[in-house]
PDB file of C-alpha atoms in Angstrom:
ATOM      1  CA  UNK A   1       7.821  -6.469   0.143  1.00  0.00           C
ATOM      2  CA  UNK A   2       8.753  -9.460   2.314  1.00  0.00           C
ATOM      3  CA  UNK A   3       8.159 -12.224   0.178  1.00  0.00           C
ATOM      4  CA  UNK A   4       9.917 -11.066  -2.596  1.00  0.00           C
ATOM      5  CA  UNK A   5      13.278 -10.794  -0.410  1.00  0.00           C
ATOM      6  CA  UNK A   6      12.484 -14.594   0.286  1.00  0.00           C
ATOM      7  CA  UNK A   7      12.098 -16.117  -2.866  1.00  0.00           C
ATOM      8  CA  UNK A   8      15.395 -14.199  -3.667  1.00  0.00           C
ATOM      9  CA  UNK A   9      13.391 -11.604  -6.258  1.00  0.00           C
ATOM     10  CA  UNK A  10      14.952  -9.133  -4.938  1.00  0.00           C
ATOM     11  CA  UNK A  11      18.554  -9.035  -3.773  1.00  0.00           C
ATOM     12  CA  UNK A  12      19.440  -8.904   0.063  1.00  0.00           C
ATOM     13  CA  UNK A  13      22.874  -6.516   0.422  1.00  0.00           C
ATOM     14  CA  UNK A  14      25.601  -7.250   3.141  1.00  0.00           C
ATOM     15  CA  UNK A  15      27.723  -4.814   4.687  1.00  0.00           C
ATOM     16  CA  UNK A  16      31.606  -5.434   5.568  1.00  0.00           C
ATOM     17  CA  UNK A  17      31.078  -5.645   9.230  1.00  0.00           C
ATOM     18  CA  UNK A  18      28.841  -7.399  11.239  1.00  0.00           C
ATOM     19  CA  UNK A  19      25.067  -6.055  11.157  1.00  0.00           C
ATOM     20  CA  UNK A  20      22.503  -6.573  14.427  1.00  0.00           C
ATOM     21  CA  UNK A  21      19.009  -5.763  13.934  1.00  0.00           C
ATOM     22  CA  UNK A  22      16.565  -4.291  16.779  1.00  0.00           C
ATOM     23  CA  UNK A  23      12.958  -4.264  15.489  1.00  0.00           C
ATOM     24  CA  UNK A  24       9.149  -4.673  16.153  1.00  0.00           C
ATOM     25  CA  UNK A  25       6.379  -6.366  14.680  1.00  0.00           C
ATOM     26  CA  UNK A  26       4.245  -3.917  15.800  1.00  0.00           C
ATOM     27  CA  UNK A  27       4.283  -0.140  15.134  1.00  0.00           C
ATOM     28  CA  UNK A  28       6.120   1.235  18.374  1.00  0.00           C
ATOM     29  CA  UNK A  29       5.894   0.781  22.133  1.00  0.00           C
ATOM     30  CA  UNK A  30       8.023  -2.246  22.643  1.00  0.00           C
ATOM     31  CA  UNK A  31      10.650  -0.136  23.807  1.00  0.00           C
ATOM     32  CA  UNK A  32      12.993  -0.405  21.159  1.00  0.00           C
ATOM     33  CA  UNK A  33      15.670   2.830  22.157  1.00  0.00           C
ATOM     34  CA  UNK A  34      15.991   1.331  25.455  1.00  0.00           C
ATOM     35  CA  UNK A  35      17.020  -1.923  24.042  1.00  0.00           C
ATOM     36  CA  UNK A  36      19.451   0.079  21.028  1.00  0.00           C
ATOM     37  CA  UNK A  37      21.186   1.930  24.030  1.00  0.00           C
ATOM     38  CA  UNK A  38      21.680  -1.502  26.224  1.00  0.00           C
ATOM     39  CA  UNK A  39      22.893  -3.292  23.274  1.00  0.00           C
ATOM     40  CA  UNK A  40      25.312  -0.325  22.368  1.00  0.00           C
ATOM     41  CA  UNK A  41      26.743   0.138  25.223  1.00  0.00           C
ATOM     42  CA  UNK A  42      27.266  -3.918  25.720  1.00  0.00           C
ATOM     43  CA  UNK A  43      29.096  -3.774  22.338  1.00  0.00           C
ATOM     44  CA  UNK A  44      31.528  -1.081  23.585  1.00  0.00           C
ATOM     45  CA  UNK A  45      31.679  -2.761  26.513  1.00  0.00           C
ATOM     46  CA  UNK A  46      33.310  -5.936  24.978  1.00  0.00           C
ATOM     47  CA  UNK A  47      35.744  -3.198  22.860  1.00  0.00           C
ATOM     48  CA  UNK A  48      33.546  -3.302  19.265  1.00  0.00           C
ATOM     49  CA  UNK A  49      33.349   0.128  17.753  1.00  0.00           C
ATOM     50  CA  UNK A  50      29.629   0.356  17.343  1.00  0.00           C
ATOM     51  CA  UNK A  51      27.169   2.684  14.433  1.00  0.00           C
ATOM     52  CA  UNK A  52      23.886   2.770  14.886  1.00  0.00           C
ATOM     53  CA  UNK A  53      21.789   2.999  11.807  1.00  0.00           C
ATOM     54  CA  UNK A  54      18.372   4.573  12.089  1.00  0.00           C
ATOM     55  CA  UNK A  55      16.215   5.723   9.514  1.00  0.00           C
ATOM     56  CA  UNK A  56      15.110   9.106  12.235  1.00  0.00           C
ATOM     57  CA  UNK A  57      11.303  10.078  12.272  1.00  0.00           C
ATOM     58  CA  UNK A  58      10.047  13.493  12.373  1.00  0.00           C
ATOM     59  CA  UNK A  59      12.659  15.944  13.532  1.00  0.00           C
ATOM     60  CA  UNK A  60      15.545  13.070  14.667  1.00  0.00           C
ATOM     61  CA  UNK A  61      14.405  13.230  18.252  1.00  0.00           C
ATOM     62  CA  UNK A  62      15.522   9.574  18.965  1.00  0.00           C
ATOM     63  CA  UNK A  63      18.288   9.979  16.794  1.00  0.00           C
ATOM     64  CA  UNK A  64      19.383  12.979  18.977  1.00  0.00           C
ATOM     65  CA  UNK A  65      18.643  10.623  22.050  1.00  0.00           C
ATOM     66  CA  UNK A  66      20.898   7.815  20.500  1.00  0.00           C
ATOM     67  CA  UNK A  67      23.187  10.241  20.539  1.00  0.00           C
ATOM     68  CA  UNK A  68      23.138  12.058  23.784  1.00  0.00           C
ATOM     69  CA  UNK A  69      23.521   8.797  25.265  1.00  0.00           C
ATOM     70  CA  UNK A  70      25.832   7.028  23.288  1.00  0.00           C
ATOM     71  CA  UNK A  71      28.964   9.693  22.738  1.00  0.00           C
ATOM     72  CA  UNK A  72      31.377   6.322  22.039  1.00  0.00           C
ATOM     73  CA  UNK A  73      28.944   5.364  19.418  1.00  0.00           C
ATOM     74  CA  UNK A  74      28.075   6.788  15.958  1.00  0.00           C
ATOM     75  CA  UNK A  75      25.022   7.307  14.823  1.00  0.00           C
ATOM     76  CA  UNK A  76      24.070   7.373  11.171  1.00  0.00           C
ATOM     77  CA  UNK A  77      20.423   8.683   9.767  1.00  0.00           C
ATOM     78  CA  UNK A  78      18.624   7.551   6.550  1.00  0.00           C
ATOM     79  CA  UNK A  79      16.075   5.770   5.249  1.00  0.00           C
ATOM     80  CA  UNK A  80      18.461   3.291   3.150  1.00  0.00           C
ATOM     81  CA  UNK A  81      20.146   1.414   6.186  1.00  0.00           C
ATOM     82  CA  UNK A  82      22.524  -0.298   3.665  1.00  0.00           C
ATOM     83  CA  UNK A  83      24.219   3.227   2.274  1.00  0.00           C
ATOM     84  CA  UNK A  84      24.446   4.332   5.635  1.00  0.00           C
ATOM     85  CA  UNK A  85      25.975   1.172   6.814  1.00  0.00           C
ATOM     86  CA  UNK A  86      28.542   1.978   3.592  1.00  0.00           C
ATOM     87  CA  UNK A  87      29.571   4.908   5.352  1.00  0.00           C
ATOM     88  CA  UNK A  88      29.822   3.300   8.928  1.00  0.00           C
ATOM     89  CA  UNK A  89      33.132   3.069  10.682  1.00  0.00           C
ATOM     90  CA  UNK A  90      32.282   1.013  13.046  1.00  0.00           C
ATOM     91  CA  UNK A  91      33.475  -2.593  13.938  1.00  0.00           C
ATOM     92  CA  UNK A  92      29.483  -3.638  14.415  1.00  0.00           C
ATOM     93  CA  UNK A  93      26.627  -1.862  13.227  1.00  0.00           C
ATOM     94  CA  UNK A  94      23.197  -1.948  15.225  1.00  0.00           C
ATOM     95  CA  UNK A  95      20.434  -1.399  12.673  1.00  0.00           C
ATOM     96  CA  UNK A  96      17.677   0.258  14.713  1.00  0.00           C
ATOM     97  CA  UNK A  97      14.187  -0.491  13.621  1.00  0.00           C
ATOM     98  CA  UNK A  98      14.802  -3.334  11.489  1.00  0.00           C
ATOM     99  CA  UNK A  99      13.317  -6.196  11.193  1.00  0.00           C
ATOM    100  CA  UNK A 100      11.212  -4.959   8.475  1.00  0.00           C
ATOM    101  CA  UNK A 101      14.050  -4.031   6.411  1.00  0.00           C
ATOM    102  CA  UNK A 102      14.760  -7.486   4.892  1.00  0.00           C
ATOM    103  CA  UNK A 103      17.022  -5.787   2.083  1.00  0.00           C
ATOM    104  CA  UNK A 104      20.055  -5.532   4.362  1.00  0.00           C
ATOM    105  CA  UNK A 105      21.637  -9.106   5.876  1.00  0.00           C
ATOM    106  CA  UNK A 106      21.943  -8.788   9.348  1.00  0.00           C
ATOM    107  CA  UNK A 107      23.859 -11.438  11.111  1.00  0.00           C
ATOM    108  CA  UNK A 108      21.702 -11.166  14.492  1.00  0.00           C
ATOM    109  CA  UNK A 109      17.923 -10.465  13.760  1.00  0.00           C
ATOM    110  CA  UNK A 110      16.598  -9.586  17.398  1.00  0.00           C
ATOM    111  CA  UNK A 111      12.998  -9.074  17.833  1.00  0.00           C
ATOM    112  CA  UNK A 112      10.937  -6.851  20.816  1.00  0.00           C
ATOM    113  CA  UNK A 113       7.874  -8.365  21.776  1.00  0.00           C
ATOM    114  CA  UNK A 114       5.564  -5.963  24.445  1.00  0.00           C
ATOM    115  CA  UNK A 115       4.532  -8.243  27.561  1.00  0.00           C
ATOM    116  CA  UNK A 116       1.791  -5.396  28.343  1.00  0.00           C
ATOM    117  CA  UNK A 117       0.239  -5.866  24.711  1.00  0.00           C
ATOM    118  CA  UNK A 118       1.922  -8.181  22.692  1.00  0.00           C
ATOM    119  CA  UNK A 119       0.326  -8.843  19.194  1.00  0.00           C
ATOM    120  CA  UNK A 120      -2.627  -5.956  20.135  1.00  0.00           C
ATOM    121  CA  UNK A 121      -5.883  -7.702  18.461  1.00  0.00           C
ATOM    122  CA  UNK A 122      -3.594  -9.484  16.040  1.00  0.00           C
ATOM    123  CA  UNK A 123      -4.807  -7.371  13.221  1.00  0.00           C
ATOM    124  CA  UNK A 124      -2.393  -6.064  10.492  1.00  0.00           C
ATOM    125  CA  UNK A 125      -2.313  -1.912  10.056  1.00  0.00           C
ATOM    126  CA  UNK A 126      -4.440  -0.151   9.960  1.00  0.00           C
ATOM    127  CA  UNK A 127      -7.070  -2.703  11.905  1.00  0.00           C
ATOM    128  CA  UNK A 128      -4.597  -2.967  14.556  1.00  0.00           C
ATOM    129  CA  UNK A 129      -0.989  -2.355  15.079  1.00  0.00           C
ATOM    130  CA  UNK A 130       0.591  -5.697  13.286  1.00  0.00           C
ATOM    131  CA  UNK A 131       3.210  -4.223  10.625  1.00  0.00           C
ATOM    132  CA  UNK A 132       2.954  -7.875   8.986  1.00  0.00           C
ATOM    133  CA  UNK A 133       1.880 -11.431   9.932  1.00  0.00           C
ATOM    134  CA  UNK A 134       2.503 -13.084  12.995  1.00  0.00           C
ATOM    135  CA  UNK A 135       4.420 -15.852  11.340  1.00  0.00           C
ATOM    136  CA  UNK A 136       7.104 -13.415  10.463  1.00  0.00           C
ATOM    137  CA  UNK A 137       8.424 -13.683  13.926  1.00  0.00           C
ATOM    138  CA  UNK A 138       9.832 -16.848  12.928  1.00  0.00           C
ATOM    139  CA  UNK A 139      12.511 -14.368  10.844  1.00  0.00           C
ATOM    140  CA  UNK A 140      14.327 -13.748  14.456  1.00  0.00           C
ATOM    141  CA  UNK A 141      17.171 -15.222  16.086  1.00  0.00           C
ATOM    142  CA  UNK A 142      15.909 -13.947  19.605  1.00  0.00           C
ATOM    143  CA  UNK A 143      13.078 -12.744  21.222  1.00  0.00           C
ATOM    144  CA  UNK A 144      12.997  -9.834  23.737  1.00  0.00           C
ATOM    145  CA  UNK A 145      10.025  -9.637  26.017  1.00  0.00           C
ATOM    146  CA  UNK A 146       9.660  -6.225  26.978  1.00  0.00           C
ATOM    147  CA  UNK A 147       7.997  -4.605  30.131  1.00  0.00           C
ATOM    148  CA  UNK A 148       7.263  -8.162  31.794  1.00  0.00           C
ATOM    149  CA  UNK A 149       7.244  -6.912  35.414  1.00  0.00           C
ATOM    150  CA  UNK A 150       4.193  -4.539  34.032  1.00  0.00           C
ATOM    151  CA  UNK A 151       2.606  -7.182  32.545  1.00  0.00           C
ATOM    152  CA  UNK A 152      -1.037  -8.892  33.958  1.00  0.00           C
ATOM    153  CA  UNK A 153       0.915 -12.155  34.893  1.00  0.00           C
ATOM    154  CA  UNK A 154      -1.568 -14.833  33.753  1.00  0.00           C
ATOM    155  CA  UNK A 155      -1.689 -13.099  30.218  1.00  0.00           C
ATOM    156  CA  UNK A 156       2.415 -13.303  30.224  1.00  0.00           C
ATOM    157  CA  UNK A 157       2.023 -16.844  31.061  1.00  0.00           C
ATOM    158  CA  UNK A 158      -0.072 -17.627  27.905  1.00  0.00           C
ATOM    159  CA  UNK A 159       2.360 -15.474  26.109  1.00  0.00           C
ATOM    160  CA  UNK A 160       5.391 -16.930  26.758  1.00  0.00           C
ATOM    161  CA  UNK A 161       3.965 -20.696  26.124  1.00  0.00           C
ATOM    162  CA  UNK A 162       2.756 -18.977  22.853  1.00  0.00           C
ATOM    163  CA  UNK A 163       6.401 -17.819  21.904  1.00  0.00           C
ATOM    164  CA  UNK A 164       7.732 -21.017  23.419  1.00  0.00           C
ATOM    165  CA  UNK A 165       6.543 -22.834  21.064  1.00  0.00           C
ATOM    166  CA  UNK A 166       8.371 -21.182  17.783  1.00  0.00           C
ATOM    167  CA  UNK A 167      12.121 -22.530  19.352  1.00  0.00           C
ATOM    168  CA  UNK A 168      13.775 -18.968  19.405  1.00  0.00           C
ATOM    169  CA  UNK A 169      15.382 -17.950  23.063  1.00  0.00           C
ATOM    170  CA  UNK A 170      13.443 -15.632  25.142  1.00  0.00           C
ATOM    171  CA  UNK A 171      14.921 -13.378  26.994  1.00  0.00           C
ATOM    172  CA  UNK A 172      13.099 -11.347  29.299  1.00  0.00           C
ATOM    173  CA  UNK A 173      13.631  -7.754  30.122  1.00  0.00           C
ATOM    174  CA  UNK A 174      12.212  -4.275  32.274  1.00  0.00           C
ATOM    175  CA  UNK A 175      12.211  -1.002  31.420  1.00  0.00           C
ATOM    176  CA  UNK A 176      13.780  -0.378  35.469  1.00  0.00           C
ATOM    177  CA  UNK A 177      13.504   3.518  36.487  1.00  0.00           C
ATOM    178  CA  UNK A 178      16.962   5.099  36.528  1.00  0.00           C
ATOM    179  CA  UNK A 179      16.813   8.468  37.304  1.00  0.00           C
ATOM    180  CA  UNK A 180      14.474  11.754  37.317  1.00  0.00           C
ATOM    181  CA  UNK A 181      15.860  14.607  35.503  1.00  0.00           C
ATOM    182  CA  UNK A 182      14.308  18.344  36.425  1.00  0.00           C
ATOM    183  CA  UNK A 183      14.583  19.511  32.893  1.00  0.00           C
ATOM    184  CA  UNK A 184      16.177  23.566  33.257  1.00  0.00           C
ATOM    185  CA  UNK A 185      19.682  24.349  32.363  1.00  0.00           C
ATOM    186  CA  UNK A 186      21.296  22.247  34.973  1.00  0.00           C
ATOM    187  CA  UNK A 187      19.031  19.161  34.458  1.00  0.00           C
ATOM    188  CA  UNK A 188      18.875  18.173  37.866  1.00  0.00           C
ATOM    189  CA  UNK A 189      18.594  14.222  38.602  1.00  0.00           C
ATOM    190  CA  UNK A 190      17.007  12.516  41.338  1.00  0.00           C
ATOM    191  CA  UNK A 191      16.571   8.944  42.176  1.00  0.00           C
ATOM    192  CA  UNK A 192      12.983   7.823  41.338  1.00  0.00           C
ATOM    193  CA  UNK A 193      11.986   7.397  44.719  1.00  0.00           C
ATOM    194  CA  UNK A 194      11.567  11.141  44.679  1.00  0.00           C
ATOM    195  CA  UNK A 195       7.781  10.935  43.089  1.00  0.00           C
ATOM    196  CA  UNK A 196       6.621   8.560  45.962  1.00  0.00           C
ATOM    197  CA  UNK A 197       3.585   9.910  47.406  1.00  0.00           C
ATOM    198  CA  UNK A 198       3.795  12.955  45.133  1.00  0.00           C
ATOM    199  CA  UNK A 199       0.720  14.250  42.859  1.00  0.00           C
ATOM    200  CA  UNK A 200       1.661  13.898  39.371  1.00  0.00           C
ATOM    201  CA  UNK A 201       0.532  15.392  36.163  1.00  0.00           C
ATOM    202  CA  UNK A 202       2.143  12.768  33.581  1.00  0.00           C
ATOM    203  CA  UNK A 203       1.860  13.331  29.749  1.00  0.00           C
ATOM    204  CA  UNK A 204       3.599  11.964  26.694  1.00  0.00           C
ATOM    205  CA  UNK A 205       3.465  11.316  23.214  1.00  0.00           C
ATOM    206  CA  UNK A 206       5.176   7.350  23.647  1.00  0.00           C
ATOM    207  CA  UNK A 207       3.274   4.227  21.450  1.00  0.00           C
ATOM    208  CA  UNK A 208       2.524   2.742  24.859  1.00  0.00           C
ATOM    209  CA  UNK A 209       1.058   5.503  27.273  1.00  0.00           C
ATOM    210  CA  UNK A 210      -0.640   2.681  29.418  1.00  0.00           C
ATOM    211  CA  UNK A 211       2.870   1.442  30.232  1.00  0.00           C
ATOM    212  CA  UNK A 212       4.399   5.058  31.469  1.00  0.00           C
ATOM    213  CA  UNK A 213       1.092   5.257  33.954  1.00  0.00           C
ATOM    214  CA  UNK A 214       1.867   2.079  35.050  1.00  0.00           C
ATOM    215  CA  UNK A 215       5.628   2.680  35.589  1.00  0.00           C
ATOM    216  CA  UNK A 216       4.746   6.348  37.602  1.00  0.00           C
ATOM    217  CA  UNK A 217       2.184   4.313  39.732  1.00  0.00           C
ATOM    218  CA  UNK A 218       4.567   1.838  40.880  1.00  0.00           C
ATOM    219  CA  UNK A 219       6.842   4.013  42.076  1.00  0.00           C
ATOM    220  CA  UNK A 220       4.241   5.188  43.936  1.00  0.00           C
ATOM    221  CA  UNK A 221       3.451   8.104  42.527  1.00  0.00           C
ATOM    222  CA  UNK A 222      -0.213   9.875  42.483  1.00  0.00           C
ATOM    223  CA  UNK A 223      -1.163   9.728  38.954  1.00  0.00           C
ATOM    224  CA  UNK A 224      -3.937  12.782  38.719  1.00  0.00           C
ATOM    225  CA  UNK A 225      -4.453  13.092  34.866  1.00  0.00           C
ATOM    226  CA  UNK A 226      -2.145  12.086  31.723  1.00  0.00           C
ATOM    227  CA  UNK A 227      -2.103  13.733  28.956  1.00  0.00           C
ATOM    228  CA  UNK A 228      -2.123  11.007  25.806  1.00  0.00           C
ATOM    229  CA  UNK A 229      -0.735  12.752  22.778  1.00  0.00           C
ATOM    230  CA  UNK A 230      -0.072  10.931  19.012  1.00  0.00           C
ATOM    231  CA  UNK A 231       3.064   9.081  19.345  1.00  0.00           C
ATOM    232  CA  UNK A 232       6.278  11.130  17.953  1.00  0.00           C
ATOM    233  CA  UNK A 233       3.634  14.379  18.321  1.00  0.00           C
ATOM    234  CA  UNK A 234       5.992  17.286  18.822  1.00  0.00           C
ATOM    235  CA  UNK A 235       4.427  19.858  21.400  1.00  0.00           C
ATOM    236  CA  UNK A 236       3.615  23.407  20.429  1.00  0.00           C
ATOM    237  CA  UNK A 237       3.634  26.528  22.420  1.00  0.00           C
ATOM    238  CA  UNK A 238       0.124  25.777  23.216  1.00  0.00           C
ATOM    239  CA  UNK A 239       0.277  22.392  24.454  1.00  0.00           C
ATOM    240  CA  UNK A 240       2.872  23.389  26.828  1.00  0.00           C
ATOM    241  CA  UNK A 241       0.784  26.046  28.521  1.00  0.00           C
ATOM    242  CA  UNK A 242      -2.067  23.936  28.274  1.00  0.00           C
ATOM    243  CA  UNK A 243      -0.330  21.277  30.596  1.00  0.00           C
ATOM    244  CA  UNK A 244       1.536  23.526  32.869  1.00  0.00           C
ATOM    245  CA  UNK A 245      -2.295  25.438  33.386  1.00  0.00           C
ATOM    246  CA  UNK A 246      -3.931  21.964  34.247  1.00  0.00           C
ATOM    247  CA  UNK A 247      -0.569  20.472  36.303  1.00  0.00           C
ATOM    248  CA  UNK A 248      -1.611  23.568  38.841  1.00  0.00           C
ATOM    249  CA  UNK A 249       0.825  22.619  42.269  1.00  0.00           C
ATOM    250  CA  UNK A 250       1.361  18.622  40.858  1.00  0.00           C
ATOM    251  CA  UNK A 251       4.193  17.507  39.583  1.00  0.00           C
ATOM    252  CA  UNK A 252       4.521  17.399  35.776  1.00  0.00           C
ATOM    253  CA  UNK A 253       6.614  14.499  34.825  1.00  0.00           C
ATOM    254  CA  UNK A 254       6.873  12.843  30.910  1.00  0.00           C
ATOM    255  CA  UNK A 255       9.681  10.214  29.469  1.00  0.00           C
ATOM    256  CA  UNK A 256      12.908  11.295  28.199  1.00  0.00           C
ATOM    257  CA  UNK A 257      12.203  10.833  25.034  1.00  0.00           C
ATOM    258  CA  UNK A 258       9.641  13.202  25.070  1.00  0.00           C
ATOM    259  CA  UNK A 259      11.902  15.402  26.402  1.00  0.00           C
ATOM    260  CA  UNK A 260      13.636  16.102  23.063  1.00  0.00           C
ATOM    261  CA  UNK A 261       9.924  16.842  21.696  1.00  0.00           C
ATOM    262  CA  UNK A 262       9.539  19.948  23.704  1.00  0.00           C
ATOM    263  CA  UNK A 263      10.374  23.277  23.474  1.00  0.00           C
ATOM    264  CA  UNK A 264      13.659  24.313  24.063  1.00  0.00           C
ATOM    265  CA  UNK A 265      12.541  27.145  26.491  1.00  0.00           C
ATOM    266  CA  UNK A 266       9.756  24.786  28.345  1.00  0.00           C
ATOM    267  CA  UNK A 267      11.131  24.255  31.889  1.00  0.00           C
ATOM    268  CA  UNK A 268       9.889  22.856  35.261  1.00  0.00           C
ATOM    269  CA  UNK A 269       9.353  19.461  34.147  1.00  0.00           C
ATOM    270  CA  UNK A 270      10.930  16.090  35.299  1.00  0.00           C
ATOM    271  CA  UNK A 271      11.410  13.353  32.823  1.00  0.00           C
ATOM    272  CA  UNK A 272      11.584   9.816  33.725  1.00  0.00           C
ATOM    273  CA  UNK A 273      14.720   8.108  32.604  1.00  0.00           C
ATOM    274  CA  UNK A 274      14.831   4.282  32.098  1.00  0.00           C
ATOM    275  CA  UNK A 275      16.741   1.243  31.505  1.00  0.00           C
ATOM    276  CA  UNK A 276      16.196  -2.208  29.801  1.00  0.00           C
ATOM    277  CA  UNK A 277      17.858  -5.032  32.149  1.00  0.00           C
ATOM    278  CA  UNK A 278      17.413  -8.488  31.857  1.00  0.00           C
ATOM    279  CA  UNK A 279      16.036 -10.487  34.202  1.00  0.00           C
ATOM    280  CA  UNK A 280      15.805 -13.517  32.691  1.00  0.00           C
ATOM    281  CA  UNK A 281      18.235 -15.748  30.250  1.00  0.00           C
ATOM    282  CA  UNK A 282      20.660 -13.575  30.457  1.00  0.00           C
ATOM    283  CA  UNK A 283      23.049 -16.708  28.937  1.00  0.00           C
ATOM    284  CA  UNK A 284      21.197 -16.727  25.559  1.00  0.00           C
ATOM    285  CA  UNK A 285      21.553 -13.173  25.044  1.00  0.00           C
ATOM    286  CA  UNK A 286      25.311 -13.385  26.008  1.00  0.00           C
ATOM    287  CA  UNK A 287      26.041 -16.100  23.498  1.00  0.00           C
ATOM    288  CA  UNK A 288      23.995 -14.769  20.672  1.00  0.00           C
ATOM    289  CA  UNK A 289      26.262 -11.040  20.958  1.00  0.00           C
ATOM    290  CA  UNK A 290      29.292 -13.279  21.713  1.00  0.00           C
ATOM    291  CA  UNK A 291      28.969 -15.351  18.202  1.00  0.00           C
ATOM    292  CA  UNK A 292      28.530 -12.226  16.457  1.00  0.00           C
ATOM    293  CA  UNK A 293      31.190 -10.565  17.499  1.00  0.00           C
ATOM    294  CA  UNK A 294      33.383 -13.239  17.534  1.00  0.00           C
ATOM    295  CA  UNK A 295      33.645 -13.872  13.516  1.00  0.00           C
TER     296      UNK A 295
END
């Protein structure tokens, strides 16, 4: 539908308030809740009241995440961002997921870009994971790189002269390890450090397994199996006493997100709870929040 929003076919809505856009241009694993919550919080921060507009997916676990983690912030769910935005009572609203959803103006369009697997084979669905052309990244106002410390670093150097190249500021970011939470009734947490040396079971249902593993191993945890499930899957009875049967005496351990996949019951688990931070250009993500917020 993209073209037709360009050539002004079709008519592109604006909402009363300001309007930020977090999206992909690939289907999942850039890390986009991270990036929703760090932006949210930044935007209460500076005194904005913030709503998040998400369209949800199968059962509103990140929309339940959104809001566990972001009580100051409201959270709206539907498929048509700009009704939801119509009922918003925020100062700001952070559209979550999109940069596909050309029908609503958005006065900041940021985009995620995976340092781990950027563009995968640079295919468009369902050959690969491209949701439309590569030359549509030339739609954002700023690039996040995702996951760079993760990365192979020769492949992010080709990357980021690739990007370089379009003129939009780059600003890289991790996905840093927060906390481990023993999920139970009085959801424990731990510093990270805890898994060192330990023998883990790991299994999740993320787009980018490859990058959990990763994350696990370089806290220096012993990664014995992971168990890959569809991304969004939402575990049944079974697959819960399938894992805990396999896990034996290791240490099962999945992301927080998955965490709101699982049944309520399921117990004995850690979940890995992390954080985007910037650790690069930190000045061209300050000005580009500052100029929105500042009309």
């Amino acid at each position: 539908k993209g073209p037709f929003y360009h050539v002004n076919i079709l008519p592109v809505r604006r909402l009363s308030c300001p309007v930020i856009s977090i999206g992909n241009i690939t289907s999942g694993g850039t890390g986009k809740t991270p990036a929703v919550i760090f932006l949210a919080r930044a935007l209460s921060e500076a005194g904005k009241n913030v709503s998040v507009l998400t369209r949800g997916y199968k059962g509103g676990d990140e929309a339940r995440l959104l809001e566990q983690k972001l009580p100051m912030v409201e959270v709206l769910v539907g498929k048509n961002r700009f009704r939801s935005g119509r009922r918003a009572s925020g100062e700001v609203c952070i559209m979550d997921d999109g940069f596909q959803h050309i029908s609503l103006h958005r006065d900041l369009n940021i985009l995620l870009i995976d340092a781990t697997n950027p563009f995968d084979n640079r295919k468009l669905l369902p050959r690969g994971f491209l949701r439309e052309p590569l030359t549509s990244i030339k739609r954002a106002d700023l690039l996040l790189l995702t996951k760079v410390n993760l990365a192979d670093q020769q492949r992010l150097q080709e990357i980021k002269r690739e990007i370089q190249e379009l003129n939009i500021p780059v600003v890289e970011t991790i996905h840093k390890p927060a906390e481990v939470i023993l999920a139970g009734e009085k959801k424990e947490s731990f510093s990270p450090n805890i898994l060192y040396g330990k023998q883990v079971t790991a299994f999740s249902s993320i787009g980018s397994p490859d990058s959990f593993s990763r994350t696990l191993k370089g806290l220096g945890a012993r990664v014995e199996q992971h168990f890959v499930y569809p991304d969004h899957y939402r575990y049944k009875r079974k697959d819960v006493e399938y894992i805990k049967r396999k896990a034996g005496r290791t240490l099962m351990v999945t992301t927080e997100k998955d965490g709101m996949r699982l049944p309520a019951d399921f117990s004995g688990y850690y979940m890995l709870r992390v954080e985007l931070t910037i650790i690069s250009n930190r000045e061209s993500w300050e000005h580009a929040i500052q100029k929105v917020i500042s009309r």
